[in-house]
GROMACS .gro file of C-alpha atoms in nm:
model
  103
    1MET     CA    1   0.931  -2.483   0.955
    2ARG     CA    2   0.754  -2.368   0.636
    3LYS     CA    3   0.826  -2.041   0.471
    4ILE     CA    4   0.558  -1.773   0.506
    5THR     CA    5   0.485  -1.589   0.190
    6PHE     CA    6   0.301  -1.260   0.174
    7ASP     CA    7   0.112  -1.174  -0.143
    8GLU     CA    8   0.129  -0.828  -0.290
    9GLU     CA    9  -0.195  -0.706  -0.143
   10GLU     CA   10  -0.084  -0.804   0.206
   11LEU     CA   11   0.247  -0.619   0.163
   12PHE     CA   12   0.065  -0.310   0.043
   13ALA     CA   13  -0.165  -0.333   0.351
   14ILE     CA   14   0.130  -0.361   0.581
   15ALA     CA   15   0.309  -0.070   0.406
   16VAL     CA   16   0.000   0.155   0.447
   17PHE     CA   17   0.057   0.160   0.824
   18GLU     CA   18   0.418   0.287   0.784
   19PRO     CA   19   0.550   0.000   0.995
   20ASP     CA   20   0.861   0.035   1.196
   21THR     CA   21   0.863  -0.296   1.383
   22ARG     CA   22   0.677  -0.616   1.344
   23GLY     CA   23   0.509  -0.581   1.684
   24ASN     CA   24   0.392  -0.225   1.617
   25THR     CA   25   0.259  -0.328   1.277
   26ILE     CA   26   0.056  -0.614   1.427
   27LYS     CA   27  -0.092  -0.366   1.678
   28ARG     CA   28  -0.181  -0.118   1.409
   29LEU     CA   29  -0.347  -0.387   1.201
   30GLU     CA   30  -0.546  -0.503   1.508
   31ARG     CA   31  -0.663  -0.147   1.575
   32VAL     CA   32  -0.803  -0.103   1.232
   33LEU     CA   33  -1.003  -0.424   1.226
   34PRO     CA   34  -1.311  -0.287   1.410
   35GLU     CA   35  -1.338  -0.015   1.145
   36LEU     CA   36  -1.363  -0.272   0.872
   37GLN     CA   37  -1.685  -0.443   0.979
   38ASP     CA   38  -1.856  -0.348   0.655
   39ASP     CA   39  -1.568  -0.450   0.431
   40SER     CA   40  -1.520  -0.821   0.462
   41GLU     CA   41  -1.261  -0.843   0.184
   42MET     CA   42  -1.038  -0.581   0.348
   43ARG     CA   43  -1.099  -0.729   0.692
   44ASP     CA   44  -0.986  -1.071   0.568
   45LEU     CA   45  -0.680  -0.922   0.403
   46ILE     CA   46  -0.575  -0.740   0.720
   47ARG     CA   47  -0.639  -1.052   0.930
   48SER     CA   48  -0.431  -1.264   0.694
   49ALA     CA   49  -0.144  -1.020   0.701
   50ARG     CA   50  -0.161  -0.993   1.075
   51GLU     CA   51  -0.159  -1.369   1.127
   52LYS     CA   52   0.135  -1.405   0.893
   53LEU     CA   53   0.326  -1.134   1.080
   54LYS     CA   54   0.272  -1.319   1.404
   55THR     CA   55   0.441  -1.630   1.259
   56ILE     CA   56   0.757  -1.470   1.128
   57SER     CA   57   1.053  -1.343   1.326
   58ASP     CA   58   1.158  -0.978   1.361
   59ARG     CA   59   1.459  -1.063   1.138
   60GLU     CA   60   1.228  -1.196   0.865
   61TYR     CA   61   1.011  -0.887   0.907
   62ALA     CA   62   1.311  -0.660   0.850
   63LEU     CA   63   1.389  -0.850   0.527
   64LEU     CA   64   1.042  -0.776   0.379
   65ASP     CA   65   1.075  -0.526   0.096
   66LEU     CA   66   0.824  -0.273   0.225
   67ASP     CA   67   1.013   0.033   0.098
   68SER     CA   68   0.912  -0.027  -0.260
   69TYR     CA   69   0.546  -0.056  -0.153
   70ARG     CA   70   0.571   0.264   0.057
   71GLU     CA   71   0.726   0.447  -0.236
   72GLU     CA   72   0.446   0.337  -0.467
   73LEU     CA   73   0.188   0.452  -0.211
   74GLU     CA   74   0.358   0.785  -0.172
   75TRP     CA   75   0.370   0.824  -0.549
   76ASP     CA   76   0.001   0.737  -0.576
   77MET     CA   77  -0.093   0.982  -0.296
   78ASN     CA   78   0.109   1.263  -0.467
   79GLU     CA   79  -0.062   1.191  -0.796
   80GLU     CA   80  -0.405   1.210  -0.625
   81GLU     CA   81  -0.316   1.538  -0.445
   82ASN     CA   82  -0.205   1.692  -0.775
   83GLY     CA   83  -0.507   1.556  -0.958
   84ASN     CA   84  -0.282   1.375  -1.202
   85ASP     CA   85  -0.450   1.048  -1.288
   86GLU     CA   86  -0.378   0.895  -1.629
   87GLU     CA   87  -0.677   1.056  -1.793
   88THR     CA   88  -0.578   1.406  -1.662
   89ALA     CA   89  -0.223   1.346  -1.776
   90ASP     CA   90  -0.346   1.251  -2.127
   91ASP     CA   91  -0.565   1.560  -2.140
   92ASN     CA   92  -0.265   1.774  -2.042
   93VAL     CA   93  -0.054   1.626  -2.320
   94GLU     CA   94  -0.334   1.687  -2.573
   95GLU     CA   95  -0.378   2.046  -2.454
   96THR     CA   96  -0.005   2.111  -2.479
   97GLU     CA   97  -0.003   1.970  -2.834
   98LYS     CA   98  -0.299   2.195  -2.936
   99THR     CA   99  -0.128   2.503  -2.787
  100ALA     CA  100   0.194   2.421  -2.974
  101GLU     CA  101   0.001   2.377  -3.303
  102GLU     CA  102  -0.171   2.712  -3.263
  103LYS     CA  103   0.160   2.890  -3.232
   0.00000   0.00000   0.00000
């Protein structure tokens, strides 16, 4: 039996659905497919991840390092909520430096 390898994009896609079990994750991926009719690239990514999930065991699924992808997604969402993208963060540093110089 050959080893199934997920690429980083597939792991991010799986992590988006906050998966708890392999079976539930497959179901969640299948439910989103009809919504992706206009996005062939995303649809292909979700299909690929789903098919790979179908071929691995529950044990192999449990060994996937999805926590790091979930943490990165959470961090990205917090940054978006706070309006802190890199450009905004750079602006904030510049503003702080100007304020410090004025004092």
